[in-house]
mmCIF file of C-alpha atoms and ligand atoms in Angstrom:
data_model
loop_
_atom_site.group_PDB
_atom_site.id
_atom_site.type_symbol
_atom_site.label_atom_id
_atom_site.label_comp_id
_atom_site.label_asym_id
_atom_site.label_seq_id
_atom_site.Cartn_x
_atom_site.Cartn_y
_atom_site.Cartn_z
ATOM 1 C CA MET W 1 -215.633 74.573 -117.166
ATOM 2 C CA ILE W 2 -214.763 70.990 -117.730
ATOM 3 C CA SER W 3 -217.041 68.240 -116.547
ATOM 4 C CA LYS W 4 -216.256 64.509 -116.115
ATOM 5 C CA GLN W 5 -218.756 63.540 -118.745
ATOM 6 C CA MET W 6 -216.877 65.644 -121.431
ATOM 7 C CA HIS W 7 -214.830 63.531 -124.023
ATOM 8 C CA ILE W 8 -211.178 63.106 -123.814
ATOM 9 C CA GLU W 9 -210.399 65.202 -126.959
ATOM 10 C CA THR W 10 -212.106 68.245 -125.141
ATOM 11 C CA LYS W 11 -210.383 67.402 -121.804
ATOM 12 C CA LEU W 12 -206.779 67.249 -123.441
ATOM 13 C CA ILE W 13 -207.430 70.873 -124.779
ATOM 14 C CA HIS W 14 -209.269 72.477 -121.795
ATOM 15 C CA ALA W 15 -208.996 70.408 -118.617
ATOM 16 C CA GLY W 16 -206.609 71.891 -115.945
ATOM 17 C CA GLU W 17 -205.955 75.134 -117.847
ATOM 18 C CA PRO W 18 -205.736 78.190 -115.510
ATOM 19 C CA GLU W 19 -208.985 80.186 -114.928
ATOM 20 C CA PRO W 20 -208.760 83.081 -115.815
ATOM 21 C CA LEU W 21 -206.038 82.559 -118.332
ATOM 22 C CA ILE W 22 -202.825 83.936 -117.005
ATOM 23 C CA GLY W 23 -202.269 87.543 -118.614
ATOM 24 C CA GLY W 24 -204.792 86.236 -121.248
ATOM 25 C CA ALA W 25 -202.116 83.828 -122.591
ATOM 26 C CA VAL W 26 -203.954 80.979 -124.697
ATOM 27 C CA THR W 27 -200.931 78.719 -124.130
ATOM 28 C CA LEU W 28 -199.725 78.476 -120.621
ATOM 29 C CA PRO W 29 -196.268 80.080 -120.528
ATOM 30 C CA ILE W 30 -193.238 78.496 -118.993
ATOM 31 C CA PHE W 31 -192.604 79.567 -115.344
ATOM 32 C CA GLN W 32 -188.895 79.245 -115.531
ATOM 33 C CA SER W 33 -188.513 80.310 -111.898
ATOM 34 C CA SER W 34 -187.051 77.914 -109.398
ATOM 35 C CA THR W 35 -188.603 79.724 -106.379
ATOM 36 C CA PHE W 36 -191.570 81.843 -105.815
ATOM 37 C CA GLN W 37 -192.433 84.623 -103.353
ATOM 38 C CA TYR W 38 -193.369 83.615 -99.795
ATOM 39 C CA ASN W 39 -197.157 83.728 -99.349
ATOM 40 C CA ASN W 40 -197.806 82.798 -95.737
ATOM 41 C CA GLU W 41 -197.574 78.994 -96.649
ATOM 42 C CA ASP W 42 -198.118 76.875 -93.442
ATOM 43 C CA HIS W 43 -196.138 73.712 -94.427
ATOM 44 C CA TYR W 44 -192.783 73.024 -96.133
ATOM 45 C CA ASP W 45 -194.613 71.096 -98.856
ATOM 46 C CA LYS W 46 -196.584 74.064 -99.799
ATOM 47 C CA LEU W 47 -193.626 76.380 -100.369
ATOM 48 C CA LYS W 48 -193.382 77.072 -104.130
ATOM 49 C CA TYR W 49 -190.325 75.736 -105.594
ATOM 50 C CA ILE W 50 -189.672 73.570 -108.646
ATOM 51 C CA ARG W 51 -188.648 70.559 -106.550
ATOM 52 C CA MET W 52 -192.059 70.609 -104.728
ATOM 53 C CA ASN W 53 -193.846 70.112 -108.128
ATOM 54 C CA ASN W 54 -196.215 73.099 -107.371
ATOM 55 C CA THR W 55 -195.289 75.744 -109.966
ATOM 56 C CA PRO W 56 -198.203 76.731 -112.436
ATOM 57 C CA ASN W 57 -196.747 74.457 -115.058
ATOM 58 C CA HIS W 58 -196.954 71.293 -112.771
ATOM 59 C CA VAL W 59 -200.502 72.322 -111.311
ATOM 60 C CA ALA W 60 -201.959 72.459 -114.830
ATOM 61 C CA LEU W 61 -200.425 69.180 -115.832
ATOM 62 C CA HIS W 62 -201.648 67.464 -112.713
ATOM 63 C CA ARG W 63 -205.202 68.701 -113.100
ATOM 64 C CA LYS W 64 -205.067 67.683 -116.881
ATOM 65 C CA LEU W 65 -203.786 64.299 -116.420
ATOM 66 C CA ALA W 66 -206.252 63.457 -113.536
ATOM 67 C CA SER W 67 -208.960 64.688 -115.569
ATOM 68 C CA LEU W 68 -207.982 62.376 -118.782
ATOM 69 C CA GLU W 69 -208.129 59.155 -116.697
ATOM 70 C CA ASN W 70 -211.280 60.456 -114.616
ATOM 71 C CA ALA W 71 -208.958 60.004 -111.377
ATOM 72 C CA ASP W 72 -208.796 62.014 -108.283
ATOM 73 C CA ALA W 73 -205.199 63.571 -108.640
ATOM 74 C CA ALA W 74 -201.852 63.360 -110.575
ATOM 75 C CA LEU W 75 -198.270 64.091 -110.312
ATOM 76 C CA VAL W 76 -195.620 64.608 -112.860
ATOM 77 C CA THR W 77 -192.150 63.239 -112.649
ATOM 78 C CA SER W 78 -188.756 63.625 -114.367
ATOM 79 C CA SER W 79 -189.194 60.405 -116.030
ATOM 80 C CA GLY W 80 -191.295 57.360 -116.438
ATOM 81 C CA MET W 81 -188.717 55.441 -114.180
ATOM 82 C CA ALA W 82 -188.948 58.319 -111.578
ATOM 83 C CA ALA W 83 -192.646 57.724 -111.371
ATOM 84 C CA ILE W 84 -192.419 53.919 -111.105
ATOM 85 C CA THR W 85 -189.558 53.928 -108.601
ATOM 86 C CA THR W 86 -190.786 56.777 -106.476
ATOM 87 C CA ALA W 87 -194.355 55.269 -106.270
ATOM 88 C CA LEU W 88 -193.144 51.895 -105.371
ATOM 89 C CA LEU W 89 -190.694 53.324 -102.742
ATOM 90 C CA ALA W 90 -193.481 55.511 -101.199
ATOM 91 C CA LEU W 91 -195.916 52.663 -100.801
ATOM 92 C CA LEU W 92 -193.518 49.687 -99.841
ATOM 93 C CA SER W 93 -191.499 49.381 -96.514
ATOM 94 C CA PRO W 94 -188.871 46.938 -95.358
ATOM 95 C CA GLY W 95 -190.638 43.527 -94.745
ATOM 96 C CA ASP W 96 -193.389 44.139 -97.373
ATOM 97 C CA HIS W 97 -194.168 41.932 -100.172
ATOM 98 C CA PHE W 98 -195.645 42.487 -103.629
ATOM 99 C CA LEU W 99 -197.090 40.805 -106.596
ATOM 100 C CA ALA W 100 -195.758 41.778 -110.050
ATOM 101 C CA GLN W 101 -196.729 40.527 -113.565
ATOM 102 C CA ASP W 102 -194.025 38.270 -115.135
ATOM 103 C CA CYS W 103 -193.421 40.267 -118.397
ATOM 104 C CA LEU W 104 -192.844 43.902 -117.476
ATOM 105 C CA TYR W 105 -190.703 46.697 -118.940
ATOM 106 C CA GLY W 106 -186.937 45.860 -118.739
ATOM 107 C CA GLY W 107 -186.125 48.987 -116.557
ATOM 108 C CA THR W 108 -189.031 48.096 -114.096
ATOM 109 C CA LEU W 109 -187.823 44.480 -113.801
ATOM 110 C CA ASP W 110 -184.280 45.362 -113.348
ATOM 111 C CA PHE W 111 -185.240 47.877 -110.521
ATOM 112 C CA ILE W 112 -187.425 45.407 -108.714
ATOM 113 C CA ASN W 113 -184.757 42.694 -109.095
ATOM 114 C CA SER W 114 -181.717 44.513 -108.141
ATOM 115 C CA ASP W 115 -182.941 47.287 -105.707
ATOM 116 C CA PHE W 116 -185.623 45.755 -103.497
ATOM 117 C CA LYS W 117 -183.632 42.769 -101.957
ATOM 118 C CA PRO W 118 -181.378 45.056 -100.051
ATOM 119 C CA LEU W 119 -184.167 47.118 -98.810
ATOM 120 C CA GLY W 120 -185.916 43.994 -97.420
ATOM 121 C CA ILE W 121 -188.980 44.101 -99.872
ATOM 122 C CA SER W 122 -189.726 40.909 -101.574
ATOM 123 C CA VAL W 123 -191.549 40.023 -104.832
ATOM 124 C CA ASP W 124 -193.289 37.143 -106.406
ATOM 125 C CA TYR W 125 -194.181 37.157 -110.183
ATOM 126 C CA ILE W 126 -197.651 36.283 -111.341
ATOM 127 C CA ASP W 127 -199.072 35.090 -114.556
ATOM 128 C CA GLY W 128 -201.562 37.807 -115.546
ATOM 129 C CA ASN W 129 -203.805 35.310 -117.368
ATOM 130 C CA LYS W 130 -204.116 32.938 -114.437
ATOM 131 C CA PRO W 131 -205.983 34.958 -111.554
ATOM 132 C CA ASP W 132 -206.716 31.583 -109.992
ATOM 133 C CA THR W 133 -203.118 31.123 -109.129
ATOM 134 C CA TRP W 134 -202.677 34.565 -107.544
ATOM 135 C CA SER W 135 -204.037 33.811 -104.127
ATOM 136 C CA LYS W 136 -201.387 31.123 -103.550
ATOM 137 C CA GLN W 137 -198.649 33.790 -103.836
ATOM 138 C CA LEU W 138 -200.291 36.058 -101.331
ATOM 139 C CA ARG W 139 -198.725 36.578 -97.809
ATOM 140 C CA ALA W 140 -199.808 38.634 -94.733
ATOM 141 C CA GLU W 141 -197.287 41.154 -95.706
ATOM 142 C CA THR W 142 -198.398 41.648 -99.411
ATOM 143 C CA ARG W 143 -199.076 45.329 -100.120
ATOM 144 C CA VAL W 144 -199.403 45.901 -103.781
ATOM 145 C CA ILE W 145 -200.076 44.174 -107.106
ATOM 146 C CA TYR W 146 -198.350 45.728 -110.158
ATOM 147 C CA VAL W 147 -199.190 45.010 -113.803
ATOM 148 C CA GLU W 148 -198.912 46.539 -117.306
ATOM 149 C CA THR W 149 -201.902 47.402 -119.524
ATOM 150 C CA ILE W 150 -200.076 46.002 -122.654
ATOM 151 C CA THR W 151 -196.911 44.255 -121.912
ATOM 152 C CA ASN W 152 -193.712 45.313 -123.634
ATOM 153 C CA PRO W 153 -192.465 43.804 -126.003
ATOM 154 C CA LEU W 154 -195.123 40.843 -126.413
ATOM 155 C CA MET W 155 -198.089 43.162 -126.287
ATOM 156 C CA ALA W 156 -200.033 40.760 -123.924
ATOM 157 C CA VAL W 157 -203.130 42.087 -122.142
ATOM 158 C CA ALA W 158 -203.796 40.300 -118.918
ATOM 159 C CA ASP W 159 -207.015 40.073 -117.114
ATOM 160 C CA LEU W 160 -206.808 43.480 -115.788
ATOM 161 C CA LYS W 161 -210.305 43.434 -114.351
ATOM 162 C CA ALA W 162 -209.416 40.555 -112.315
ATOM 163 C CA ALA W 163 -206.290 42.349 -111.011
ATOM 164 C CA ALA W 164 -208.113 45.300 -109.820
ATOM 165 C CA ALA W 165 -210.818 43.085 -108.030
ATOM 166 C CA PHE W 166 -207.924 40.943 -106.572
ATOM 167 C CA ALA W 167 -206.477 44.104 -105.101
ATOM 168 C CA ARG W 168 -209.863 45.275 -103.658
ATOM 169 C CA ASN W 169 -210.662 41.890 -102.217
ATOM 170 C CA HIS W 170 -207.353 41.572 -100.442
ATOM 171 C CA GLY W 171 -206.665 44.991 -99.270
ATOM 172 C CA LEU W 172 -203.703 45.580 -101.722
ATOM 173 C CA ILE W 173 -202.840 48.857 -103.761
ATOM 174 C CA SER W 174 -203.359 48.085 -107.459
ATOM 175 C CA MET W 175 -200.683 49.712 -109.804
ATOM 176 C CA ILE W 176 -200.776 49.587 -113.489
ATOM 177 C CA ASP W 177 -198.141 50.932 -116.081
ATOM 178 C CA ASN W 178 -200.625 52.429 -118.686
ATOM 179 C CA THR W 179 -197.770 53.751 -120.943
ATOM 180 C CA PHE W 180 -198.546 51.655 -124.063
ATOM 181 C CA ALA W 181 -202.383 52.197 -123.999
ATOM 182 C CA SER W 182 -202.234 55.998 -123.109
ATOM 183 C CA PRO W 183 -205.468 57.405 -121.525
ATOM 184 C CA VAL W 184 -207.057 57.447 -124.972
ATOM 185 C CA ASN W 185 -207.338 53.615 -125.095
ATOM 186 C CA PHE W 186 -207.488 52.757 -121.361
ATOM 187 C CA ARG W 187 -208.346 54.605 -118.200
ATOM 188 C CA PRO W 188 -207.396 52.608 -115.195
ATOM 189 C CA ALA W 189 -209.360 54.477 -112.443
ATOM 190 C CA GLU W 190 -212.477 53.596 -114.482
ATOM 191 C CA TRP W 191 -211.709 49.933 -113.957
ATOM 192 C CA GLY W 192 -210.826 50.200 -110.256
ATOM 193 C CA PHE W 193 -207.172 50.567 -110.197
ATOM 194 C CA ASP W 194 -205.633 52.774 -107.546
ATOM 195 C CA LEU W 195 -202.749 54.107 -109.426
ATOM 196 C CA SER W 196 -201.744 54.417 -113.111
ATOM 197 C CA LEU W 197 -198.228 55.140 -114.109
ATOM 198 C CA HIS W 198 -196.910 56.689 -117.290
ATOM 199 C CA SER W 199 -193.742 57.129 -119.098
ATOM 200 C CA CYS W 200 -194.918 60.551 -120.748
ATOM 201 C CA THR W 201 -191.743 60.385 -122.852
ATOM 202 C CA LYS W 202 -193.914 58.094 -124.999
ATOM 203 C CA TYR W 203 -197.385 58.786 -126.263
ATOM 204 C CA LEU W 204 -198.449 61.524 -123.835
ATOM 205 C CA ASN W 205 -195.659 63.911 -125.069
ATOM 206 C CA GLY W 206 -195.695 62.150 -128.418
ATOM 207 C CA HIS W 207 -192.673 63.914 -130.138
ATOM 208 C CA SER W 208 -189.597 62.031 -128.827
ATOM 209 C CA ASP W 209 -187.996 65.326 -127.500
ATOM 210 C CA ILE W 210 -188.444 64.868 -123.758
ATOM 211 C CA VAL W 211 -188.199 62.500 -120.921
ATOM 212 C CA ALA W 212 -191.081 62.604 -118.404
ATOM 213 C CA GLY W 213 -193.284 60.642 -116.194
ATOM 214 C CA ALA W 214 -196.686 60.551 -114.163
ATOM 215 C CA VAL W 215 -198.526 58.923 -111.544
ATOM 216 C CA ILE W 216 -202.267 59.304 -111.730
ATOM 217 C CA GLY W 217 -204.955 57.893 -109.260
ATOM 218 C CA ARG W 218 -206.141 58.111 -105.661
ATOM 219 C CA GLU W 219 -205.543 61.383 -103.887
ATOM 220 C CA ASP W 220 -204.207 59.890 -100.579
ATOM 221 C CA LEU W 221 -201.609 57.813 -102.436
ATOM 222 C CA ILE W 222 -200.657 60.604 -104.766
ATOM 223 C CA HIS W 223 -200.019 62.832 -101.793
ATOM 224 C CA LYS W 224 -197.714 60.183 -100.314
ATOM 225 C CA ILE W 225 -195.924 59.765 -103.592
ATOM 226 C CA ALA W 226 -195.503 63.344 -104.012
ATOM 227 C CA HIS W 227 -193.887 63.618 -100.595
ATOM 228 C CA LYS W 228 -191.479 60.949 -101.565
ATOM 229 C CA LEU W 229 -190.781 62.680 -104.771
ATOM 230 C CA ILE W 230 -189.893 65.897 -102.927
ATOM 231 C CA HIS W 231 -187.138 63.813 -101.043
ATOM 232 C CA LEU W 232 -185.909 61.865 -104.037
ATOM 233 C CA GLY W 233 -185.886 65.051 -106.230
ATOM 234 C CA GLY W 234 -187.408 63.633 -109.397
ATOM 235 C CA SER W 235 -189.414 66.605 -110.348
ATOM 236 C CA LEU W 236 -189.995 67.730 -113.819
ATOM 237 C CA ASP W 237 -188.425 70.816 -115.237
ATOM 238 C CA PRO W 238 -190.801 73.667 -116.165
ATOM 239 C CA HIS W 239 -189.544 73.713 -119.691
ATOM 240 C CA ALA W 240 -190.136 69.813 -120.085
ATOM 241 C CA CYS W 241 -193.552 70.633 -118.483
ATOM 242 C CA PHE W 242 -194.275 73.119 -121.159
ATOM 243 C CA LEU W 243 -193.377 70.641 -123.977
ATOM 244 C CA LEU W 244 -195.385 67.834 -122.352
ATOM 245 C CA HIS W 245 -198.361 70.085 -122.159
ATOM 246 C CA ARG W 246 -198.098 71.018 -125.735
ATOM 247 C CA GLY W 247 -197.662 67.436 -126.872
ATOM 248 C CA MET W 248 -200.545 66.289 -124.902
ATOM 249 C CA LYS W 249 -203.028 68.438 -126.832
ATOM 250 C CA THR W 250 -202.909 66.322 -129.861
ATOM 251 C CA LEU W 251 -202.663 62.849 -127.977
ATOM 252 C CA ALA W 252 -206.399 61.840 -129.012
ATOM 253 C CA VAL W 253 -205.826 62.515 -132.853
ATOM 254 C CA ARG W 254 -202.265 60.943 -132.790
ATOM 255 C CA MET W 255 -203.446 57.874 -130.766
ATOM 256 C CA LYS W 256 -206.388 57.148 -132.950
ATOM 257 C CA TYR W 257 -204.482 57.374 -135.959
ATOM 258 C CA GLN W 258 -201.780 55.098 -134.611
ATOM 259 C CA ASN W 259 -204.465 52.597 -133.487
ATOM 260 C CA GLU W 260 -205.725 52.311 -137.081
ATOM 261 C CA SER W 261 -202.218 52.155 -138.639
ATOM 262 C CA ALA W 262 -200.880 49.620 -136.448
ATOM 263 C CA LEU W 263 -203.776 47.308 -136.859
ATOM 264 C CA ALA W 264 -203.484 47.537 -140.735
ATOM 265 C CA ILE W 265 -199.683 46.856 -140.516
ATOM 266 C CA ALA W 266 -200.238 43.974 -137.927
ATOM 267 C CA GLU W 267 -202.793 42.446 -140.524
ATOM 268 C CA PHE W 268 -200.373 42.834 -143.378
ATOM 269 C CA LEU W 269 -197.421 41.263 -141.438
ATOM 270 C CA ALA W 270 -199.639 38.366 -140.148
ATOM 271 C CA HIS W 271 -200.519 37.470 -143.790
ATOM 272 C CA HIS W 272 -197.014 37.721 -145.140
ATOM 273 C CA PRO W 273 -195.431 34.467 -145.934
ATOM 274 C CA VAL W 274 -191.964 35.370 -144.373
ATOM 275 C CA VAL W 275 -193.442 36.485 -141.091
ATOM 276 C CA GLU W 276 -193.878 33.762 -138.359
ATOM 277 C CA LYS W 277 -195.750 35.531 -135.654
ATOM 278 C CA VAL W 278 -197.272 38.907 -134.989
ATOM 279 C CA ASN W 279 -197.845 40.212 -131.390
ATOM 280 C CA TYR W 280 -200.680 42.835 -131.410
ATOM 281 C CA PRO W 281 -203.722 42.891 -129.189
ATOM 282 C CA GLY W 282 -205.999 43.811 -132.067
ATOM 283 C CA LEU W 283 -205.339 40.454 -133.864
ATOM 284 C CA GLU W 284 -207.652 37.558 -132.801
ATOM 285 C CA THR W 285 -204.786 35.227 -132.772
ATOM 286 C CA CYS W 286 -202.895 37.278 -130.142
ATOM 287 C CA THR W 287 -202.706 36.365 -126.479
ATOM 288 C CA GLY W 288 -205.033 38.705 -124.523
ATOM 289 C CA HIS W 289 -207.137 39.683 -127.447
ATOM 290 C CA VAL W 290 -210.193 38.685 -125.693
ATOM 291 C CA HIS W 291 -209.201 40.983 -122.674
ATOM 292 C CA ALA W 292 -208.221 43.725 -125.060
ATOM 293 C CA ARG W 293 -211.659 43.839 -126.722
ATOM 294 C CA LYS W 294 -213.313 44.177 -123.481
ATOM 295 C CA LEU W 295 -211.048 46.706 -121.799
ATOM 296 C CA LEU W 296 -209.486 48.919 -124.513
ATOM 297 C CA ASP W 297 -210.888 51.753 -126.678
ATOM 298 C CA GLY W 298 -208.093 51.089 -129.176
ATOM 299 C CA PHE W 299 -205.333 48.344 -129.484
ATOM 300 C CA GLY W 300 -202.418 50.876 -129.488
ATOM 301 C CA GLY W 301 -199.648 51.659 -131.797
ATOM 302 C CA MET W 302 -197.095 49.095 -130.775
ATOM 303 C CA LEU W 303 -196.793 45.613 -132.312
ATOM 304 C CA SER W 304 -193.870 43.134 -132.281
ATOM 305 C CA PHE W 305 -193.165 40.074 -134.682
ATOM 306 C CA GLU W 306 -190.718 37.455 -135.753
ATOM 307 C CA ILE W 307 -189.711 36.775 -139.336
ATOM 308 C CA LYS W 308 -188.415 33.396 -140.350
ATOM 309 C CA GLY W 309 -184.668 33.065 -139.711
ATOM 310 C CA ASP W 310 -182.361 34.201 -137.105
ATOM 311 C CA ALA W 311 -181.328 37.466 -135.249
ATOM 312 C CA ALA W 312 -179.109 38.283 -138.174
ATOM 313 C CA ASP W 313 -182.165 38.078 -140.666
ATOM 314 C CA ALA W 314 -183.943 40.327 -138.161
ATOM 315 C CA ASP W 315 -181.305 42.766 -138.154
ATOM 316 C CA ARG W 316 -180.932 42.550 -142.055
ATOM 317 C CA PHE W 317 -184.701 43.278 -142.334
ATOM 318 C CA ILE W 318 -184.246 46.404 -139.909
ATOM 319 C CA GLU W 319 -181.447 47.645 -141.989
ATOM 320 C CA ARG W 320 -183.352 47.226 -145.170
ATOM 321 C CA THR W 321 -186.341 49.426 -144.033
ATOM 322 C CA ARG W 322 -186.348 52.974 -145.140
ATOM 323 C CA LEU W 323 -188.820 54.780 -142.905
ATOM 324 C CA PRO W 324 -188.583 53.629 -139.491
ATOM 325 C CA ILE W 325 -185.657 54.807 -137.417
ATOM 326 C CA CYS W 326 -183.829 52.024 -135.537
ATOM 327 C CA ALA W 327 -183.885 53.395 -132.037
ATOM 328 C CA PRO W 328 -185.331 52.431 -128.756
ATOM 329 C CA SER W 329 -188.441 54.194 -127.102
ATOM 330 C CA LEU W 330 -191.739 54.551 -128.690
ATOM 331 C CA GLY W 331 -194.839 56.629 -128.929
ATOM 332 C CA GLY W 332 -193.476 59.445 -131.132
ATOM 333 C CA VAL W 333 -194.535 61.039 -134.476
ATOM 334 C CA GLU W 334 -191.848 58.959 -136.297
ATOM 335 C CA SER W 335 -191.939 55.149 -136.504
ATOM 336 C CA LEU W 336 -189.244 53.524 -134.538
ATOM 337 C CA ILE W 337 -187.960 49.841 -134.847
ATOM 338 C CA THR W 338 -185.766 47.759 -132.694
ATOM 339 C CA ARG W 339 -184.865 44.303 -131.601
ATOM 340 C CA PRO W 340 -185.501 44.242 -127.835
ATOM 341 C CA ALA W 341 -182.930 41.683 -127.075
ATOM 342 C CA THR W 342 -180.265 44.492 -128.069
ATOM 343 C CA THR W 343 -182.165 47.560 -126.460
ATOM 344 C CA SER W 344 -185.097 47.526 -124.002
ATOM 345 C CA HIS W 345 -184.473 44.082 -122.725
ATOM 346 C CA SER W 346 -180.693 43.848 -123.091
ATOM 347 C CA GLY W 347 -180.246 44.157 -119.371
ATOM 348 C CA MET W 348 -181.660 40.528 -118.881
ATOM 349 C CA SER W 349 -179.706 37.408 -119.685
ATOM 350 C CA PRO W 350 -180.635 35.561 -122.719
ATOM 351 C CA ALA W 351 -182.100 32.647 -120.581
ATOM 352 C CA ASP W 352 -184.407 34.991 -118.622
ATOM 353 C CA ARG W 353 -185.557 36.498 -121.805
ATOM 354 C CA LYS W 354 -186.364 33.102 -123.231
ATOM 355 C CA ALA W 355 -188.143 32.169 -120.220
ATOM 356 C CA ILE W 356 -190.664 35.004 -120.725
ATOM 357 C CA GLY W 357 -190.839 34.422 -124.606
ATOM 358 C CA ILE W 358 -188.580 37.151 -125.978
ATOM 359 C CA SER W 359 -186.556 35.654 -128.632
ATOM 360 C CA ASP W 360 -183.384 37.232 -130.032
ATOM 361 C CA ARG W 361 -185.153 37.685 -133.524
ATOM 362 C CA LEU W 362 -188.169 39.346 -131.964
ATOM 363 C CA ILE W 363 -188.641 42.847 -133.787
ATOM 364 C CA ARG W 364 -190.726 45.751 -132.085
ATOM 365 C CA LEU W 365 -192.307 48.418 -133.919
ATOM 366 C CA SER W 366 -193.711 51.710 -132.741
ATOM 367 C CA VAL W 367 -196.003 52.889 -135.383
ATOM 368 C CA GLY W 368 -195.728 56.703 -136.097
ATOM 369 C CA LEU W 369 -197.726 59.067 -138.085
ATOM 370 C CA GLU W 370 -196.379 58.304 -141.503
ATOM 371 C CA THR W 371 -199.007 57.099 -144.227
ATOM 372 C CA THR W 372 -199.861 53.517 -143.364
ATOM 373 C CA GLN W 373 -199.416 52.468 -146.932
ATOM 374 C CA ASP W 374 -196.056 53.939 -147.257
ATOM 375 C CA LEU W 375 -195.089 51.870 -144.040
ATOM 376 C CA ILE W 376 -196.545 48.701 -145.493
ATOM 377 C CA ASP W 377 -194.832 49.325 -148.805
ATOM 378 C CA ASP W 378 -191.582 49.713 -147.051
ATOM 379 C CA PHE W 379 -191.926 46.444 -144.892
ATOM 380 C CA ASP W 380 -192.999 44.653 -148.028
ATOM 381 C CA MET W 381 -189.790 45.806 -149.920
ATOM 382 C CA ALA W 382 -187.660 44.949 -146.842
ATOM 383 C CA LEU W 383 -189.284 41.359 -146.463
ATOM 384 C CA THR W 384 -188.907 40.413 -150.119
HETATM 385 N N1 PLP D 1 -192.760 51.995 -118.664
HETATM 386 C C1 PLP D 1 -192.832 51.533 -119.883
HETATM 387 C C2 PLP D 1 -193.819 50.588 -120.332
HETATM 388 C C3 PLP D 1 -191.706 51.829 -120.753
HETATM 389 O O1 PLP D 1 -191.535 51.483 -122.179
HETATM 390 C C4 PLP D 1 -190.662 52.680 -120.453
HETATM 391 C C5 PLP D 1 -189.577 53.019 -121.261
HETATM 392 O O2 PLP D 1 -189.246 52.694 -122.444
HETATM 393 C C6 PLP D 1 -190.679 53.161 -119.107
HETATM 394 C C7 PLP D 1 -191.830 52.902 -118.294
HETATM 395 C C8 PLP D 1 -189.644 54.087 -118.531
HETATM 396 O O3 PLP D 1 -189.905 55.364 -118.920
HETATM 397 P P1 PLP D 1 -188.686 56.539 -119.116
HETATM 398 O O4 PLP D 1 -187.779 56.065 -120.183
HETATM 399 O O5 PLP D 1 -189.579 57.756 -119.353
HETATM 400 O O6 PLP D 1 -188.099 56.700 -117.602
#
């Protein structure tokens, strides 16, 4: 039996596992069955069917994810975007207003900016580091405040404690995209957040072989979101559930290694004469370092930086590196490198990117599990 006090490494292995083990299987098998025998269920939502997110593979993941963040409940979804869009659509209605941090993941920003207006839902963007300015943007119809633990791609950490407190004081639902930190480095429920969202495609799965998402938090809200998910149909396939379940078991060892490796690489880059700026919450020079030290158990495996020159120089540097693969996404065992202007934030206009500080020469690195020194040697060669 797993208790709340146990450490995350133990919970990753044992929390949520079926008791007793099904047929004695040490690894939860894949229940590749779309439907299950009727067992006098008294409500439509309780019928066992993959779209209802209640097969044994879903249930085990829900329990494990909730336990990792010391939250009440969790729900897995077919992608990180399915988690974000389904949660927001479940909690906001026509006429509602919400506050969102001004530097969010490009897909989330694009969804908010293009899909909410026709639904009659409005948004105002807030500076995560200026809590004093937030109440000016409050309205009677404000329902939600939405932030990210570590922003993409500038790796800023906002005053998250203030965001949760602001929500509590004004009767709002607080939502946080915790993808970049993972439950190893930050557990939003412990800081008073109502809901945490994940692209499990990234650190939680960790092997760049599935797309998946999760919402973790207050039971009443998860129940509402689960109902919306049944309508929208963004449930996770049992085979992907199995892969996510398997990947999650090594999250703590991966994340701790990535925390250490990324910090060493950030420090190397910060001292290199050709590098102009490094964004990593573990560096004292970085925006949000003070918050990051207070809130996070580790600074994560993501960093971004600008080398001297222009976008063509940045591309040349990326081409010259031998170890990281030039690809979008993050959080896998292999290091990935991209220029956000051409990948994660290419949906934004150059002017909008510039306004939030994303230059065309910004390079983003997801540090994998390669030997740190090999990565540093590779970057040193590519910079020279
Ligand atoms: N949230 C963040 C912070 C992300 O970086 C991403 C994808 O890159 C998403 C959400 C969306 O996740 P998915 O691609 O699994 O839908």
